[in-house]
Short mmCIF file of C-alpha atoms in Angstrom, two decimals:
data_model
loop_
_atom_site.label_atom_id
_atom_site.label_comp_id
_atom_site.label_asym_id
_atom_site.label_seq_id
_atom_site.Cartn_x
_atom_site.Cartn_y
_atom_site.Cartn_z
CA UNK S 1 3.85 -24.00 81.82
CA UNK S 2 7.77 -25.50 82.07
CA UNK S 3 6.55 -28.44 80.16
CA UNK S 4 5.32 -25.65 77.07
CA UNK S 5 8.07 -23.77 77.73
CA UNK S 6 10.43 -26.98 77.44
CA UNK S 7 8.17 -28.65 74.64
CA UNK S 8 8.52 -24.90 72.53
CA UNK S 9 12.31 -25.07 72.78
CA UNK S 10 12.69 -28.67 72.30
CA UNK S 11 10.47 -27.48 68.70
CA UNK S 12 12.23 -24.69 67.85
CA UNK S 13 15.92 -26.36 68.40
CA UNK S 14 14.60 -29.36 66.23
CA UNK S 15 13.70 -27.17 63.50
CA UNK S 16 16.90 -24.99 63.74
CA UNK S 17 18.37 -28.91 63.23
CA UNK S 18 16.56 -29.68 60.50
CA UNK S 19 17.05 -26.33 58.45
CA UNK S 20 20.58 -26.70 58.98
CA UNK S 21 20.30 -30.27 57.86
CA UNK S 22 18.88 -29.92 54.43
CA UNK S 23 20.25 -26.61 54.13
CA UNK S 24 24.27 -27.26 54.23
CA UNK S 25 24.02 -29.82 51.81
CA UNK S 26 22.32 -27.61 49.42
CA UNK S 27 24.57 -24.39 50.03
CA UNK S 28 27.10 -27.12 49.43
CA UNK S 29 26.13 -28.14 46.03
CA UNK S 30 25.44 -24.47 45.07
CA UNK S 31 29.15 -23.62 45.83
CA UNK S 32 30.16 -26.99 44.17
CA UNK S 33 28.09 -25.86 40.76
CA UNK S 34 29.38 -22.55 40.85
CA UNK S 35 33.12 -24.11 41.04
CA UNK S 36 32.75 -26.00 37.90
CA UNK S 37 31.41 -23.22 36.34
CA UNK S 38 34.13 -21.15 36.58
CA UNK S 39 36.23 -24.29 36.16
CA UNK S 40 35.14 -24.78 32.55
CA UNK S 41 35.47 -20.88 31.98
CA UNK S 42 38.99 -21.61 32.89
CA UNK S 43 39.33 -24.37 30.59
CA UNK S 44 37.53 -22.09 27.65
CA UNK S 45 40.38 -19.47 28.36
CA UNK S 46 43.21 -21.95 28.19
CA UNK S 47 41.61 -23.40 24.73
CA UNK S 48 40.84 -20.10 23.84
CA UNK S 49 44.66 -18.46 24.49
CA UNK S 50 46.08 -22.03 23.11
CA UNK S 51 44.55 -21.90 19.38
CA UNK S 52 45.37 -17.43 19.26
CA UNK S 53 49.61 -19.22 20.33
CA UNK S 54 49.42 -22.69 18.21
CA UNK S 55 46.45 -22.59 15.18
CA UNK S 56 48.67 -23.11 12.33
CA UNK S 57 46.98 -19.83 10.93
CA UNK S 58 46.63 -16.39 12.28
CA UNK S 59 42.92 -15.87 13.75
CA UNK S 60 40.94 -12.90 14.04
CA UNK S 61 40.30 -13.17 18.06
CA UNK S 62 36.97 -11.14 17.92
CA UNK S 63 35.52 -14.28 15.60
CA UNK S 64 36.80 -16.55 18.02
CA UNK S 65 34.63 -15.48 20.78
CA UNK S 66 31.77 -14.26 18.44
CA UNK S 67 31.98 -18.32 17.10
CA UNK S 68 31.75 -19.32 20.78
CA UNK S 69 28.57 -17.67 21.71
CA UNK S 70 26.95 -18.16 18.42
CA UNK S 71 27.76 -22.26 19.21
CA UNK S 72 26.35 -21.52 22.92
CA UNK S 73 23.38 -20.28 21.77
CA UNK S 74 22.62 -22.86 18.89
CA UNK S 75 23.00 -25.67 21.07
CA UNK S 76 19.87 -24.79 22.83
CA UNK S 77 17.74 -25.65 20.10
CA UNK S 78 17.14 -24.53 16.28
CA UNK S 79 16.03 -21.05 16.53
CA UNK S 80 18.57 -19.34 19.25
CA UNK S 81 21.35 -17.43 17.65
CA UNK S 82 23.70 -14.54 17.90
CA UNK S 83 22.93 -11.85 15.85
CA UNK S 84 26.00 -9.78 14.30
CA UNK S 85 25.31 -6.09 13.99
CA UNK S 86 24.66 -6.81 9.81
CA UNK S 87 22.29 -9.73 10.43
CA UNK S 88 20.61 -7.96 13.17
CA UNK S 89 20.29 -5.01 10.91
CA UNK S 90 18.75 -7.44 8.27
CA UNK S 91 16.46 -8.77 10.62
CA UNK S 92 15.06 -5.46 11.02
CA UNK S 93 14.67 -4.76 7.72
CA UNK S 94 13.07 -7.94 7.33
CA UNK S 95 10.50 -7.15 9.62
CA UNK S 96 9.30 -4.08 7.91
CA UNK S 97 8.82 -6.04 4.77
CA UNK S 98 11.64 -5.41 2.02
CA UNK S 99 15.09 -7.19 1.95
CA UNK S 100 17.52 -9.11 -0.78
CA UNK S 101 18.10 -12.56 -1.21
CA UNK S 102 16.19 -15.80 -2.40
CA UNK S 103 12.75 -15.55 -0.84
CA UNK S 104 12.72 -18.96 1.22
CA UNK S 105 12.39 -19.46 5.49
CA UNK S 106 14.67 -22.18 6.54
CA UNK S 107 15.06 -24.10 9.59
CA UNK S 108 17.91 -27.03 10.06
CA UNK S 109 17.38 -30.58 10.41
CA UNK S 110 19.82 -33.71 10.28
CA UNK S 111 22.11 -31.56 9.66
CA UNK S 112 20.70 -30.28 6.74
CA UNK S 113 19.38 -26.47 5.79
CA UNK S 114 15.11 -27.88 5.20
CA UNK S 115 12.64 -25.41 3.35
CA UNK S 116 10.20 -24.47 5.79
CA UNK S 117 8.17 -22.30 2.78
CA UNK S 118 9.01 -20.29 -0.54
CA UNK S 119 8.11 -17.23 0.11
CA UNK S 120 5.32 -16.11 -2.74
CA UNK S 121 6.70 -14.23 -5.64
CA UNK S 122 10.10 -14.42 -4.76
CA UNK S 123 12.85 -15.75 -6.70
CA UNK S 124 12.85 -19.46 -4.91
CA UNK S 125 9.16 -19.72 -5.41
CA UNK S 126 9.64 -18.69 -9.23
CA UNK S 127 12.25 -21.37 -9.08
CA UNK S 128 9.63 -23.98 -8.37
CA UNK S 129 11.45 -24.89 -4.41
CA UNK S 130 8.96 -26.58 -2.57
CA UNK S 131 8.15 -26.21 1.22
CA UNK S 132 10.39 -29.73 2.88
CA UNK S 133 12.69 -29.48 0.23
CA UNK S 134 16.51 -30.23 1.51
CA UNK S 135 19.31 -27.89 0.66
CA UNK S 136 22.08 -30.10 0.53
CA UNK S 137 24.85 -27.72 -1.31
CA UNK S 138 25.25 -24.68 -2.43
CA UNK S 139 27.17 -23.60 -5.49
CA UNK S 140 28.98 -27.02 -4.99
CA UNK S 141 29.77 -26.41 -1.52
CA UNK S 142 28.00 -28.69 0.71
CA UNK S 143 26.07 -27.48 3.96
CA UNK S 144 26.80 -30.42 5.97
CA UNK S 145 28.20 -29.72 9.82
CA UNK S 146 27.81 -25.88 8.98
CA UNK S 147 25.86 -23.63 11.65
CA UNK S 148 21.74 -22.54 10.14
CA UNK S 149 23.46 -19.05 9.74
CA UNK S 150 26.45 -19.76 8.31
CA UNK S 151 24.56 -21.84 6.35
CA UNK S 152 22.44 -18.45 5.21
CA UNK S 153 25.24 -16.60 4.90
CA UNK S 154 26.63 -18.63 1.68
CA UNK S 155 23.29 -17.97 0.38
CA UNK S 156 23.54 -14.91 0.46
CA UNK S 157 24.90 -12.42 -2.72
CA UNK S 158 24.59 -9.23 -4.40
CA UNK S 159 21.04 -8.78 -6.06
CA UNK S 160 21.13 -10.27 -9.81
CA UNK S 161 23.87 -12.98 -8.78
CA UNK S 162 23.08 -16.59 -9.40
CA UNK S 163 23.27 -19.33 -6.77
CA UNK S 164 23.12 -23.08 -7.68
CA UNK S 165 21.29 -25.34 -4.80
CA UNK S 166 21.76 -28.99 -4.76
CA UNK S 167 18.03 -30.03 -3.65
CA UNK S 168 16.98 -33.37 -2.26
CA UNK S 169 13.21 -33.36 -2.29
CA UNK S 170 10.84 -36.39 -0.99
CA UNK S 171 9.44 -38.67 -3.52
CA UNK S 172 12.61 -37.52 -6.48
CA UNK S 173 15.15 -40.59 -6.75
CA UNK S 174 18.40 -38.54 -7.17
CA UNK S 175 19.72 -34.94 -5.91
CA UNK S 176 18.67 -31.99 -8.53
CA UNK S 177 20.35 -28.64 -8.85
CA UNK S 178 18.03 -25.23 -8.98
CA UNK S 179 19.26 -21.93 -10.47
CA UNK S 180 17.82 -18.85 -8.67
CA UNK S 181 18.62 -15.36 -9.62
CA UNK S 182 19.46 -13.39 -6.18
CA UNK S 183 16.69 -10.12 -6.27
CA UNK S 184 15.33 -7.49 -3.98
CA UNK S 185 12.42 -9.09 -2.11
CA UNK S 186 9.58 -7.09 -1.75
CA UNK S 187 6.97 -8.37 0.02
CA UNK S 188 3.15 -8.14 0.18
CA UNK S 189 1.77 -9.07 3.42
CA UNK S 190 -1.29 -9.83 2.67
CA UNK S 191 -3.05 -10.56 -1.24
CA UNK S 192 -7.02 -9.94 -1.37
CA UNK S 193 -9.17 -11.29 -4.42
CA UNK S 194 -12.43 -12.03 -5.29
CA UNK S 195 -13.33 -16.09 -6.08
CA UNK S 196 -17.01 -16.19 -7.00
CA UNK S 197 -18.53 -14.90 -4.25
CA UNK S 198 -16.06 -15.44 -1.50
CA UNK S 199 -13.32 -12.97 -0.57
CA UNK S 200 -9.56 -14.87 -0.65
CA UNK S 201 -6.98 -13.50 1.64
CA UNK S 202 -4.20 -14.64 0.87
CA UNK S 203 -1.35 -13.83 3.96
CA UNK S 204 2.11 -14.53 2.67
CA UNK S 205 3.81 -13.36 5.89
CA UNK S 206 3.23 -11.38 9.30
CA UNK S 207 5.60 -8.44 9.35
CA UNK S 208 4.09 -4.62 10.20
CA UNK S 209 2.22 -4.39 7.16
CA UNK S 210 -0.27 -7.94 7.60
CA UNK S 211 -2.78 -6.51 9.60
CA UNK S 212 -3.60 -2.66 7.78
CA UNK S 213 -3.36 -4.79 4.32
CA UNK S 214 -5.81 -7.67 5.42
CA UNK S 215 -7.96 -4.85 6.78
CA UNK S 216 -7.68 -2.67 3.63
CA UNK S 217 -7.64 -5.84 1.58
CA UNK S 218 -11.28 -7.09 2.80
CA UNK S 219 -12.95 -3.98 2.55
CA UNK S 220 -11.86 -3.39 -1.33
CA UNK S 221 -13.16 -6.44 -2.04
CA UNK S 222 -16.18 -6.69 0.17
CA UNK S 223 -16.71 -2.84 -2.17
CA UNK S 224 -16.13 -5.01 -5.69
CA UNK S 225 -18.07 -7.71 -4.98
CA UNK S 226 -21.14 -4.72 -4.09
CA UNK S 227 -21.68 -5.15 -0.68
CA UNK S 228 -21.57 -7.29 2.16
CA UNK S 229 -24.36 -9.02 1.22
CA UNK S 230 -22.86 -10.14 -1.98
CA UNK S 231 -19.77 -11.79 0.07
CA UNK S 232 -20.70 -15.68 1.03
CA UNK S 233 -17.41 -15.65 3.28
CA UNK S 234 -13.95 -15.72 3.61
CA UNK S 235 -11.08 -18.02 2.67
CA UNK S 236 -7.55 -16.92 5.20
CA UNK S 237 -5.29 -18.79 3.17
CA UNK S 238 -1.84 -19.40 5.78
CA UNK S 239 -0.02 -21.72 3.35
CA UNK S 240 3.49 -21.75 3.12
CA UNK S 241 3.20 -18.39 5.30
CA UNK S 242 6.35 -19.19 8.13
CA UNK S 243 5.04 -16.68 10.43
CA UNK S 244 6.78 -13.33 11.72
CA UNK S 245 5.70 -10.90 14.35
CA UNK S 246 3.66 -12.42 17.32
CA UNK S 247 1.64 -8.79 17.52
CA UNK S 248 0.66 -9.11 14.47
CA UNK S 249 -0.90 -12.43 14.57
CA UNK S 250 -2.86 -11.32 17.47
CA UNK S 251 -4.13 -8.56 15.57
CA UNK S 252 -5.18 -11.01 12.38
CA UNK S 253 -6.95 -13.26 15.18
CA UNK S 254 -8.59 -10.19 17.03
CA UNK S 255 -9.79 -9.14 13.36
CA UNK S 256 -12.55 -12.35 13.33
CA UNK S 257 -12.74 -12.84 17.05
CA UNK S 258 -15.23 -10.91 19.29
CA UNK S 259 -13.87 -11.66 22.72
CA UNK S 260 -11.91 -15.10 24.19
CA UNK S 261 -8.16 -15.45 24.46
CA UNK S 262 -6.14 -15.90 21.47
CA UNK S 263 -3.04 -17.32 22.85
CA UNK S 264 -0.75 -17.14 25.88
CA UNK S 265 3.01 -17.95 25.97
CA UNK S 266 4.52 -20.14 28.98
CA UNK S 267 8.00 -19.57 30.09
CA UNK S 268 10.26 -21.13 32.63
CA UNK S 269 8.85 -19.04 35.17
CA UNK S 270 5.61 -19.19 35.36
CA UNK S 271 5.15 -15.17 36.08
CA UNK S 272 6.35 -14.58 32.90
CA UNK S 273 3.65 -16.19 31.33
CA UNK S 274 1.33 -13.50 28.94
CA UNK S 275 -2.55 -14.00 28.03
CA UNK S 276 -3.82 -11.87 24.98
CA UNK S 277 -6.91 -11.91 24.30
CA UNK S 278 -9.27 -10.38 21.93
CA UNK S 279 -10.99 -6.92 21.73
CA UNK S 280 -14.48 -6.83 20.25
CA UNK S 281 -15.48 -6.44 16.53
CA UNK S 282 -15.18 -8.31 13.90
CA UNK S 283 -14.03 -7.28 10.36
CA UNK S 284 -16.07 -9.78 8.78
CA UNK S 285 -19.51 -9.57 11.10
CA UNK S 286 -19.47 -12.88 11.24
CA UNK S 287 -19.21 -14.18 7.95
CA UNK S 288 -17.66 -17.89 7.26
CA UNK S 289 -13.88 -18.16 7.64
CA UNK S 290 -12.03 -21.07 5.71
CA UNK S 291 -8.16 -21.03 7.19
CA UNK S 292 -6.10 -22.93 4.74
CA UNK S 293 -3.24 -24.54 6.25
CA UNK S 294 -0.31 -26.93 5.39
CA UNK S 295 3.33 -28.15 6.70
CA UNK S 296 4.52 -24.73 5.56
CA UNK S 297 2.89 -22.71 7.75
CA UNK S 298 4.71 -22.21 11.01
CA UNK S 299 4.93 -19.96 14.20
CA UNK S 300 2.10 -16.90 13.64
CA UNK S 301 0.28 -18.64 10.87
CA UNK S 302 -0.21 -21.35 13.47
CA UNK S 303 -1.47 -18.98 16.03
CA UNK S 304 -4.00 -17.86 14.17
CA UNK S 305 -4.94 -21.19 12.75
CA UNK S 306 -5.25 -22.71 16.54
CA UNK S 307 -7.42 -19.59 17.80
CA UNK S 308 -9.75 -19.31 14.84
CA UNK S 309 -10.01 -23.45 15.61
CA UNK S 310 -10.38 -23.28 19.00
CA UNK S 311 -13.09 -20.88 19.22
CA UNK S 312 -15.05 -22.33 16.64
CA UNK S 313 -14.72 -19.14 14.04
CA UNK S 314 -13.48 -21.39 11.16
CA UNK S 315 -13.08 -24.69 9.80
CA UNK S 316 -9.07 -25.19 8.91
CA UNK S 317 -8.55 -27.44 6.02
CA UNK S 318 -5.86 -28.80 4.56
CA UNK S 319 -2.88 -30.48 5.73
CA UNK S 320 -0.99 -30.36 9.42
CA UNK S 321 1.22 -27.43 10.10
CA UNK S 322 4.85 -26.96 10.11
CA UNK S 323 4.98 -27.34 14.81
CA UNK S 324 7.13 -24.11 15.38
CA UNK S 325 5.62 -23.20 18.71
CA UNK S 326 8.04 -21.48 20.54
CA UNK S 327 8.48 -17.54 21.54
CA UNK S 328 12.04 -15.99 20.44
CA UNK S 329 12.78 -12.73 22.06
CA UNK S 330 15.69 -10.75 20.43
CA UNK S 331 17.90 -9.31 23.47
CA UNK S 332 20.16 -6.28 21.72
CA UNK S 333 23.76 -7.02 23.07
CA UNK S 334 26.60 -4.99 23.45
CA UNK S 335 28.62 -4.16 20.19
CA UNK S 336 25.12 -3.33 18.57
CA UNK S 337 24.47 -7.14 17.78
CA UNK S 338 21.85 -9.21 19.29
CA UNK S 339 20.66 -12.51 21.08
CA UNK S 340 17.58 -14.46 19.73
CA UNK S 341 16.96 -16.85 23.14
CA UNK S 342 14.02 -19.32 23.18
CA UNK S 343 12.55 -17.90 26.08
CA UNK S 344 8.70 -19.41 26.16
CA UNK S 345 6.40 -21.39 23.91
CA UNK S 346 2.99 -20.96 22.41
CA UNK S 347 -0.37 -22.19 23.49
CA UNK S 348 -3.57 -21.98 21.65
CA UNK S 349 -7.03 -20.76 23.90
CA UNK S 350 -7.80 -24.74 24.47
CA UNK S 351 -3.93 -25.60 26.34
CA UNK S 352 -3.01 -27.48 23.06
CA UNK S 353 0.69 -26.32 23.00
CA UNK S 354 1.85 -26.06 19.00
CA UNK S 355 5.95 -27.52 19.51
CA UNK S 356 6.59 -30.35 17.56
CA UNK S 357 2.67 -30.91 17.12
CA UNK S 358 1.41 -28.46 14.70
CA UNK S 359 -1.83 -27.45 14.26
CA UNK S 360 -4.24 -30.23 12.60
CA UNK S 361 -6.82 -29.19 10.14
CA UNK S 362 -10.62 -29.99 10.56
CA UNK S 363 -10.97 -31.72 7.25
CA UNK S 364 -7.62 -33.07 6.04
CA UNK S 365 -7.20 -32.06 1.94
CA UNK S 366 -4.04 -32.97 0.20
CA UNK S 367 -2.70 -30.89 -2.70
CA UNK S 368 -1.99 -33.29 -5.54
CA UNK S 369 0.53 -32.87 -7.48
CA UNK S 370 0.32 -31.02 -10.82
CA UNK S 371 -0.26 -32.90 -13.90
CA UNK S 372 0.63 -31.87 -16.90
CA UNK S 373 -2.20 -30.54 -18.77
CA UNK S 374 -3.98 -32.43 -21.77
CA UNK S 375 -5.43 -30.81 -24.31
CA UNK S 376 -8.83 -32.42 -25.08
CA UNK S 377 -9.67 -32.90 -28.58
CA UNK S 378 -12.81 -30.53 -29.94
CA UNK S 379 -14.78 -33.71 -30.33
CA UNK S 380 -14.16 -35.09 -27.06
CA UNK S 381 -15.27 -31.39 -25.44
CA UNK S 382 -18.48 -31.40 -26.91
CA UNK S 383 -18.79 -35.20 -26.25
CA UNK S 384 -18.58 -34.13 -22.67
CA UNK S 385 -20.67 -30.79 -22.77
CA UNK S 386 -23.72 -32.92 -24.33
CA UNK S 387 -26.99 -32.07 -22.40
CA UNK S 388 -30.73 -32.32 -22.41
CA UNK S 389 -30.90 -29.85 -24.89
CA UNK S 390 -28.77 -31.52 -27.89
CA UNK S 391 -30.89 -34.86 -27.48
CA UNK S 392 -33.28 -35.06 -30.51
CA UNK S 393 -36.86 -34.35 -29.73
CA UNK S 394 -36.02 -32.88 -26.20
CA UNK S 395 -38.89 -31.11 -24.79
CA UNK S 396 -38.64 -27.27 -24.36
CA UNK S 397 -38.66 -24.71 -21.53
CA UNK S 398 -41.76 -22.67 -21.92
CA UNK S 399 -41.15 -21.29 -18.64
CA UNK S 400 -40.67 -17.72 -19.42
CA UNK S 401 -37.20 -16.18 -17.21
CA UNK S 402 -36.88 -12.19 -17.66
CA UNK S 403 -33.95 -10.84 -18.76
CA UNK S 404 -32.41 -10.32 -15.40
CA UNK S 405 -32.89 -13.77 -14.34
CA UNK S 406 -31.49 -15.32 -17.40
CA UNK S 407 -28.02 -12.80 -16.90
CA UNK S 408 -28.11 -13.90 -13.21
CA UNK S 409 -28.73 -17.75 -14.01
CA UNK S 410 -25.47 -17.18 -16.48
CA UNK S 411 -23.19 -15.75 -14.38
CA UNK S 412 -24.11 -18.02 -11.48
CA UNK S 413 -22.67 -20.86 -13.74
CA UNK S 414 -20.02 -19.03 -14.95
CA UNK S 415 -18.57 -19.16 -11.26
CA UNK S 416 -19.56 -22.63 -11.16
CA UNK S 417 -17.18 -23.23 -13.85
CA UNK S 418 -14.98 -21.71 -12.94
CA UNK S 419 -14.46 -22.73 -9.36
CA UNK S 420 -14.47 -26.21 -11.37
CA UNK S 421 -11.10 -25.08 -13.53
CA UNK S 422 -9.60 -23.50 -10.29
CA UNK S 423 -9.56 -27.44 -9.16
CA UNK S 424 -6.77 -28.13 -11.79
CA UNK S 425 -4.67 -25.51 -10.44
CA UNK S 426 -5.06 -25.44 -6.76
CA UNK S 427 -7.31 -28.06 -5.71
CA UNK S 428 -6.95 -27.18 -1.69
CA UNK S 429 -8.30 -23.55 -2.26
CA UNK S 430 -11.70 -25.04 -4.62
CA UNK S 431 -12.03 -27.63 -1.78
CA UNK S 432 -12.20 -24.21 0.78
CA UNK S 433 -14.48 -22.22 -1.87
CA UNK S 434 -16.75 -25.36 -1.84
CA UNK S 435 -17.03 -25.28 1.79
CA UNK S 436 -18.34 -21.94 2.15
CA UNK S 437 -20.51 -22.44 -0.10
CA UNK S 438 -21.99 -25.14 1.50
CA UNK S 439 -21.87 -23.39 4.86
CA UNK S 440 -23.51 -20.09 3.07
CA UNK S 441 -26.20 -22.47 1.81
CA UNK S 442 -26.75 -23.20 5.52
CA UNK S 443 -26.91 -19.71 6.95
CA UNK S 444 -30.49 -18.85 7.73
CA UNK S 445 -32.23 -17.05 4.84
CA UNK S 446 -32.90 -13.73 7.00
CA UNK S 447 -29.14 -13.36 7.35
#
């Protein structure tokens, strides 16, 4: 018994020696951080109290510090900022879907403000700015070592003044300028047509209004076209779209997903980590999804692109998306401005995490350029319209078609042909068209 007695002390003394081994030294680096710390706060005070005494002009102190955080925060990485009360206030107002200014999402790279996408209708897309464009100057000021927002601010103006941007664009020899006209930006969430027989949604950007007009959007057309039967699928075009509101993505994913998750964020600490997942019923029942993507879509257009992928729901097609995969939460601070922090990143339902990656599309389809258009003479047209029928001697049809059959025969090629002309001006979305068609023709007939 003394020797389990002894044997129990000797243990519990040798672990008392080893906590206190490993745990002075780290006590003693805690203490050590936690000096420099409020070392370097020192040293920000002395700066801070030496350019208010010596800066050869008067400063206002309240920019000082408001400079300081905004650099603190933009260190981190691209998308962390301080929000002053008036850009936090246009934030907002962004978010519900109606603001002024150009109509373009821009990140910052090489120092550089970079076109992540024009938005669609807007002033900058009228203007003919392209998604990777570089904004190098603005009205002859150049952007170089300015902050992303101070950056925006200069681009910013009254609605109906001009701004001049000095462009550098991939594949253009020289610097160009572009005049846009500064306007109210109203934006449509979502645009819903009819292309032959498929339904085109087009989803220009995720604020509170995507999900009630893709909803609203697919059902007027699904009504046009007469019925669901009448409706060979659907093409989700994301292009250019550089995101917006995470709960809205989640609710354009939920929209063609039954059940399965649709993404989950990961944070530093792993119990902040969030799962959302689908709910059932599907908007489509099922029908063929095309996603169109390309290296302007970013952050929620991804997250839809990646679940849809993931779970098999639709073929993506086009070319690899913008990589914006990270969660920014806006914190309101005192002063009634507010902190956007970096605070997790995305991951679609396989673990593919979208950072720096992107999505990649299932069948990779490159927009070519636009040409201009040639006018074909009226001999060379009927040259290349020549069939069967205008050979000499050609045998005739004697097979008699009814009336209805002959109308439906007709309008069947008229979408032919005209999915054909859509080719010259948007060659990605007759690509998508084509493969729902194809998949349509697939579908077993009793569907």
């Amino acid at each position: 018994m003394k020797k389990f007695l002894m044997a129990a002390t000797l243990g519990t003394a040798a672990s008392v020696f080893v906590t206190t081994q490993f745990a002075g030294p780290l006590i003693a680096q805690e203490a050590e951080k936690k000096s420099t710390v409020y070392e370097q706060l020192d040293l920000f005070g002395d700066i801070f109290e030496r350019i208010r005494a010596q800066y050869v002009e008067d400063v206002d102190e309240a920019d000082l510090i408001e400079a300081a955080i905004n650099g603190m925060l933009t260190s981190l990485d691209p998308h962390s900022s301080y929000l002053p009360p008036k850009d936090f206030d246009d934030m907002r107002t962004q978010t519900s879907g109606e603001f002024g200014g150009l109509g373009i999402e821009v990140t910052q790279e090489d120092g550089y403000v970079k076109v992540v996408s024009p938005m669609d209708g807007t002033p900058a897309d009228e203007a003919g700015m392209e998604s990777g464009d570089f904004i190098t100057s603005v009205d002859g000021t150049s952007l170089l070592g300015l902050t992303l927002e101070e950056a925006v601010e200069m681009m910013r103006g009254p609605v109906g003044s001009e701004i001049i941007l000095t462009v550098v664009r991939e594949g253009i020899d020289e610097p160009f300028e572009v005049s846009i006209v500064r306007d109210t930006i109203k934006l449509t969430a979502v645009r819903s047509r009819l292309e032959g027989d498929s339904v085109v949604l087009r989803v220009t950007t995720f604020n509170r209004q995507t999900f009630p007009n893709l909803k609203d959007g697919l059902a007027k057309q699904i009504e046009e076209a007469g019925g669901e039967d009448k409706v060979n699928g659907i093409v989700l075009d994301l292009r250019n779209n550089p995101g917006g509101l995470l709960t809205q993505a989640i609710a354009v994913s939920d929209a063609f997903l039954d059940k399965g998750e649709i993404v989950s964020t990961r944070g530093r600490n792993p119990r902040d980590s969030e799962r959302y997942n689908a709910t059932e019923g599907d908007l489509s029942n099922g029908k063929p999804i095309v996603v169109l993507i390309n290296g302007g879509s970013a952050s929620a257009s991804e997250i839809v692109a990646g679940a849809l992928q993931d779970h098999r729901r639709a073929v993506v097609i086009g070319e690899k998306s913008f990589g914006k995969g990270s969660v920014q939460t806006v914190v309101p601070v005192r002063g009634d401005g507010a902190m956007r922090l970096t605070t997790s990143r995305y991951y679609t339902p396989s673990g593919r995490s979208i950072q720096a990656l992107g999505v990649s599309p299932d069948i990779i389809v490159v927009q070519p350029p636009r040409k201009p258009e040639e006018e074909a003479t009226e001999e060379e047209a009927k040259r290349n319209s020549r069939s069967e029928a205008d050979l000499r001697g050609s045998l005739t049809n004697n097979d008699k078609i009814s009336e209805d059959e002959r109308m439906q025969l007709e309008a069947e090629q008229k979408k032919a042909e005209e999915v054909a002309k859509l080719r010259e001006q948007d060659y990605q979305l007759a690509y998508a068209l084509d493969v729902l068609k194809g998949l349509s023709a697939l579908a077993p007939a009793d569907k």
